[in-house]
């Protein structure tokens, strides 16, 4: 039974990836707004209903890493090492995505970056995802903030951190569209990210001061 379930889940993942790959190819070739769900279904050789079952929103066909993206900052706080401050953990996590040229940090390649920039729908959805990312971070910070802190403290800290994160994401996209390679972008962003982190540290210190659970 477990083998059968494993094969079924593997097949679902393969189908989902096939649909996503076909959609991305068509979006880049034709533009996001110009591409229909019917065309994506035909390219993937599945029914339209199958496409919408896997991707209820058309935007999610293009931004299919949205769940990892919106939860990444909160996850860095939740998974930090014992005694490590949230800000230090966030800085370490960003550096890892920078070195890894991760799509979560904004490394998407020039064709994909241009597709998003040229689409009002995708640009608006990306702003929504940044907002959701900030909200998830605020919730993660609230869970470790002392009761003696002002009620607004987690949201204020999340707003500052998320603003810095959005700026770094945009910088990676800007440099990508300017034709810079991923290695060149990493070289440019490393000191810029360090500068942004220093500003956050000056503003927030090691907020909050409670250590992580062992």
Short mmCIF file of C-alpha atoms in Angstrom, two decimals:
data_model
loop_
_atom_site.label_atom_id
_atom_site.label_comp_id
_atom_site.label_asym_id
_atom_site.label_seq_id
_atom_site.Cartn_x
_atom_site.Cartn_y
_atom_site.Cartn_z
CA UNK A 1 0.00 0.00 0.00
CA UNK A 2 2.77 2.45 0.92
CA UNK A 3 4.56 1.70 -2.36
CA UNK A 4 1.35 2.35 -4.30
CA UNK A 5 0.79 5.63 -2.50
CA UNK A 6 4.40 6.61 -3.12
CA UNK A 7 4.08 5.92 -6.85
CA UNK A 8 0.81 7.84 -7.00
CA UNK A 9 2.36 10.86 -5.28
CA UNK A 10 5.40 10.67 -7.54
CA UNK A 11 3.12 10.65 -10.59
CA UNK A 12 1.26 13.69 -9.27
CA UNK A 13 4.54 15.57 -8.78
CA UNK A 14 5.65 14.65 -12.31
CA UNK A 15 2.36 15.89 -13.75
CA UNK A 16 2.52 19.11 -11.76
CA UNK A 17 6.09 19.76 -12.91
CA UNK A 18 5.20 19.01 -16.53
CA UNK A 19 2.30 21.47 -16.45
CA UNK A 20 4.49 24.12 -14.80
CA UNK A 21 7.30 23.65 -17.33
CA UNK A 22 4.92 23.86 -20.30
CA UNK A 23 3.26 26.96 -18.84
CA UNK A 24 6.57 28.71 -18.23
CA UNK A 25 7.74 27.98 -21.78
CA UNK A 26 4.52 29.39 -23.26
CA UNK A 27 4.52 32.42 -20.97
CA UNK A 28 8.07 33.29 -22.04
CA UNK A 29 7.31 32.72 -25.73
CA UNK A 30 3.90 34.43 -25.88
CA UNK A 31 3.59 36.55 -22.75
CA UNK A 32 1.63 35.74 -19.60
CA UNK A 33 -1.57 37.60 -20.46
CA UNK A 34 -1.65 36.22 -24.00
CA UNK A 35 -1.35 32.55 -22.98
CA UNK A 36 -4.52 30.62 -22.17
CA UNK A 37 -5.12 27.69 -19.84
CA UNK A 38 -6.35 25.71 -22.86
CA UNK A 39 -3.01 26.21 -24.61
CA UNK A 40 -1.13 25.08 -21.49
CA UNK A 41 -3.32 22.00 -21.16
CA UNK A 42 -2.75 21.12 -24.81
CA UNK A 43 1.01 21.53 -24.50
CA UNK A 44 1.07 19.30 -21.40
CA UNK A 45 -1.43 16.85 -22.95
CA UNK A 46 -3.79 17.05 -20.00
CA UNK A 47 -7.33 18.34 -19.51
CA UNK A 48 -7.96 21.99 -18.60
CA UNK A 49 -9.50 20.75 -15.35
CA UNK A 50 -6.23 19.00 -14.50
CA UNK A 51 -4.34 22.27 -14.90
CA UNK A 52 -6.71 24.17 -12.61
CA UNK A 53 -6.73 21.33 -10.07
CA UNK A 54 -2.99 21.65 -9.66
CA UNK A 55 -2.89 25.44 -10.11
CA UNK A 56 -6.13 27.20 -9.06
CA UNK A 57 -4.66 30.59 -10.03
CA UNK A 58 -3.07 31.19 -13.40
CA UNK A 59 -0.36 33.26 -11.72
CA UNK A 60 0.73 30.23 -9.71
CA UNK A 61 1.65 28.47 -12.94
CA UNK A 62 4.40 31.06 -13.36
CA UNK A 63 5.24 31.73 -9.70
CA UNK A 64 5.15 28.09 -8.67
CA UNK A 65 7.65 28.55 -5.83
CA UNK A 66 5.24 30.88 -4.05
CA UNK A 67 4.77 28.72 -0.94
CA UNK A 68 8.51 28.38 -0.33
CA UNK A 69 8.87 32.11 -1.00
CA UNK A 70 6.18 33.32 1.39
CA UNK A 71 7.36 31.04 4.22
CA UNK A 72 11.12 31.45 3.81
CA UNK A 73 11.66 34.34 6.25
CA UNK A 74 9.39 32.81 8.89
CA UNK A 75 11.16 29.46 8.45
CA UNK A 76 14.55 31.09 9.03
CA UNK A 77 13.29 32.43 12.36
CA UNK A 78 11.64 29.16 13.39
CA UNK A 79 14.63 27.00 12.41
CA UNK A 80 17.38 29.17 13.87
CA UNK A 81 20.08 27.61 16.02
CA UNK A 82 19.77 27.60 19.83
CA UNK A 83 20.80 31.02 21.12
CA UNK A 84 20.87 32.55 17.64
CA UNK A 85 18.94 35.80 17.21
CA UNK A 86 16.29 36.01 14.48
CA UNK A 87 18.13 38.77 12.64
CA UNK A 88 21.34 36.75 12.55
CA UNK A 89 19.43 33.72 11.30
CA UNK A 90 17.75 35.78 8.58
CA UNK A 91 21.10 37.16 7.46
CA UNK A 92 22.58 33.67 7.32
CA UNK A 93 19.58 32.36 5.39
CA UNK A 94 19.75 35.17 2.83
CA UNK A 95 23.47 34.58 2.31
CA UNK A 96 22.72 30.90 1.62
CA UNK A 97 20.12 31.79 -1.03
CA UNK A 98 22.52 34.34 -2.52
CA UNK A 99 25.37 31.85 -2.82
CA UNK A 100 22.95 29.20 -4.07
CA UNK A 101 21.50 31.59 -6.68
CA UNK A 102 18.05 30.60 -5.45
CA UNK A 103 14.81 31.68 -7.17
CA UNK A 104 13.54 32.53 -3.67
CA UNK A 105 16.13 35.33 -3.54
CA UNK A 106 15.24 36.53 -7.04
CA UNK A 107 17.54 34.53 -9.32
CA UNK A 108 15.18 33.60 -12.16
CA UNK A 109 17.16 34.18 -15.34
CA UNK A 110 16.65 37.08 -17.78
CA UNK A 111 13.80 35.56 -19.81
CA UNK A 112 11.70 34.80 -16.74
CA UNK A 113 12.50 38.15 -15.11
CA UNK A 114 11.44 39.97 -18.29
CA UNK A 115 8.21 37.95 -18.45
CA UNK A 116 7.30 39.02 -14.90
CA UNK A 117 8.33 42.64 -15.47
CA UNK A 118 6.22 42.83 -18.63
CA UNK A 119 3.11 41.38 -16.97
CA UNK A 120 0.98 43.69 -14.79
CA UNK A 121 -0.80 40.61 -13.40
CA UNK A 122 2.40 38.84 -12.35
CA UNK A 123 3.93 42.04 -10.97
CA UNK A 124 0.83 42.57 -8.82
CA UNK A 125 0.88 38.94 -7.67
CA UNK A 126 4.54 39.25 -6.72
CA UNK A 127 3.70 42.26 -4.55
CA UNK A 128 0.99 40.19 -2.86
CA UNK A 129 3.49 37.41 -2.19
CA UNK A 130 5.91 39.88 -0.62
CA UNK A 131 3.07 41.07 1.62
CA UNK A 132 2.26 37.50 2.61
CA UNK A 133 5.93 36.89 3.32
CA UNK A 134 5.99 39.88 5.67
CA UNK A 135 2.82 38.70 7.43
CA UNK A 136 4.28 35.22 7.96
CA UNK A 137 7.49 36.74 9.34
CA UNK A 138 5.50 38.96 11.72
CA UNK A 139 3.67 35.89 13.04
CA UNK A 140 6.96 34.04 13.54
CA UNK A 141 8.46 36.99 15.41
CA UNK A 142 5.32 37.39 17.52
CA UNK A 143 5.66 33.79 18.71
CA UNK A 144 9.10 34.53 20.21
CA UNK A 145 8.55 38.12 21.36
CA UNK A 146 8.33 38.68 25.14
CA UNK A 147 4.91 39.69 26.46
CA UNK A 148 6.49 42.85 27.86
CA UNK A 149 7.22 44.17 24.36
CA UNK A 150 4.77 46.61 22.72
CA UNK A 151 2.06 44.84 20.74
CA UNK A 152 3.26 46.43 17.52
CA UNK A 153 6.85 45.25 17.97
CA UNK A 154 6.74 42.07 15.83
CA UNK A 155 4.93 43.81 12.99
CA UNK A 156 7.27 46.79 13.10
CA UNK A 157 10.34 44.54 13.02
CA UNK A 158 8.85 42.44 10.21
CA UNK A 159 8.09 45.58 8.19
CA UNK A 160 11.71 46.75 8.40
CA UNK A 161 13.14 43.34 7.56
CA UNK A 162 10.68 42.74 4.71
CA UNK A 163 11.41 46.17 3.21
CA UNK A 164 15.11 45.33 3.10
CA UNK A 165 14.33 41.92 1.63
CA UNK A 166 12.14 43.43 -1.10
CA UNK A 167 14.91 45.85 -2.02
CA UNK A 168 17.48 43.07 -2.35
CA UNK A 169 15.03 40.99 -4.41
CA UNK A 170 14.44 43.93 -6.76
CA UNK A 171 18.19 44.51 -7.05
CA UNK A 172 18.72 40.93 -8.18
CA UNK A 173 15.92 41.31 -10.73
CA UNK A 174 17.30 44.65 -11.97
CA UNK A 175 20.79 43.22 -12.45
CA UNK A 176 19.35 40.14 -14.13
CA UNK A 177 17.48 42.31 -16.64
CA UNK A 178 20.66 44.34 -17.16
CA UNK A 179 22.37 41.21 -18.42
CA UNK A 180 24.57 40.41 -15.44
CA UNK A 181 25.41 36.77 -14.77
CA UNK A 182 24.39 35.06 -11.53
CA UNK A 183 28.00 35.09 -10.31
CA UNK A 184 28.30 38.81 -11.07
CA UNK A 185 25.02 39.48 -9.25
CA UNK A 186 26.25 37.54 -6.22
CA UNK A 187 29.44 39.63 -6.18
CA UNK A 188 27.47 42.89 -6.32
CA UNK A 189 24.81 41.84 -3.82
CA UNK A 190 27.13 40.46 -1.15
CA UNK A 191 28.39 43.86 0.09
CA UNK A 192 25.00 45.46 -0.52
CA UNK A 193 23.27 42.80 1.56
CA UNK A 194 25.89 43.23 4.30
CA UNK A 195 25.18 46.97 4.30
CA UNK A 196 21.43 46.42 4.53
CA UNK A 197 21.93 43.91 7.34
CA UNK A 198 24.12 46.38 9.25
CA UNK A 199 21.36 48.99 9.01
CA UNK A 200 18.82 46.49 10.32
CA UNK A 201 21.13 45.51 13.16
CA UNK A 202 21.54 49.15 14.12
CA UNK A 203 17.77 49.58 14.15
CA UNK A 204 16.71 46.29 15.73
CA UNK A 205 19.72 44.91 17.54
CA UNK A 206 19.13 41.24 18.36
CA UNK A 207 15.35 41.58 18.41
CA UNK A 208 13.80 39.81 20.16
CA UNK A 209 16.25 38.96 22.89
CA UNK A 210 14.66 35.62 23.81
CA UNK A 211 16.83 32.65 22.78
CA UNK A 212 15.56 29.86 20.56
CA UNK A 213 14.26 26.73 22.24
CA UNK A 214 16.89 24.02 22.51
#
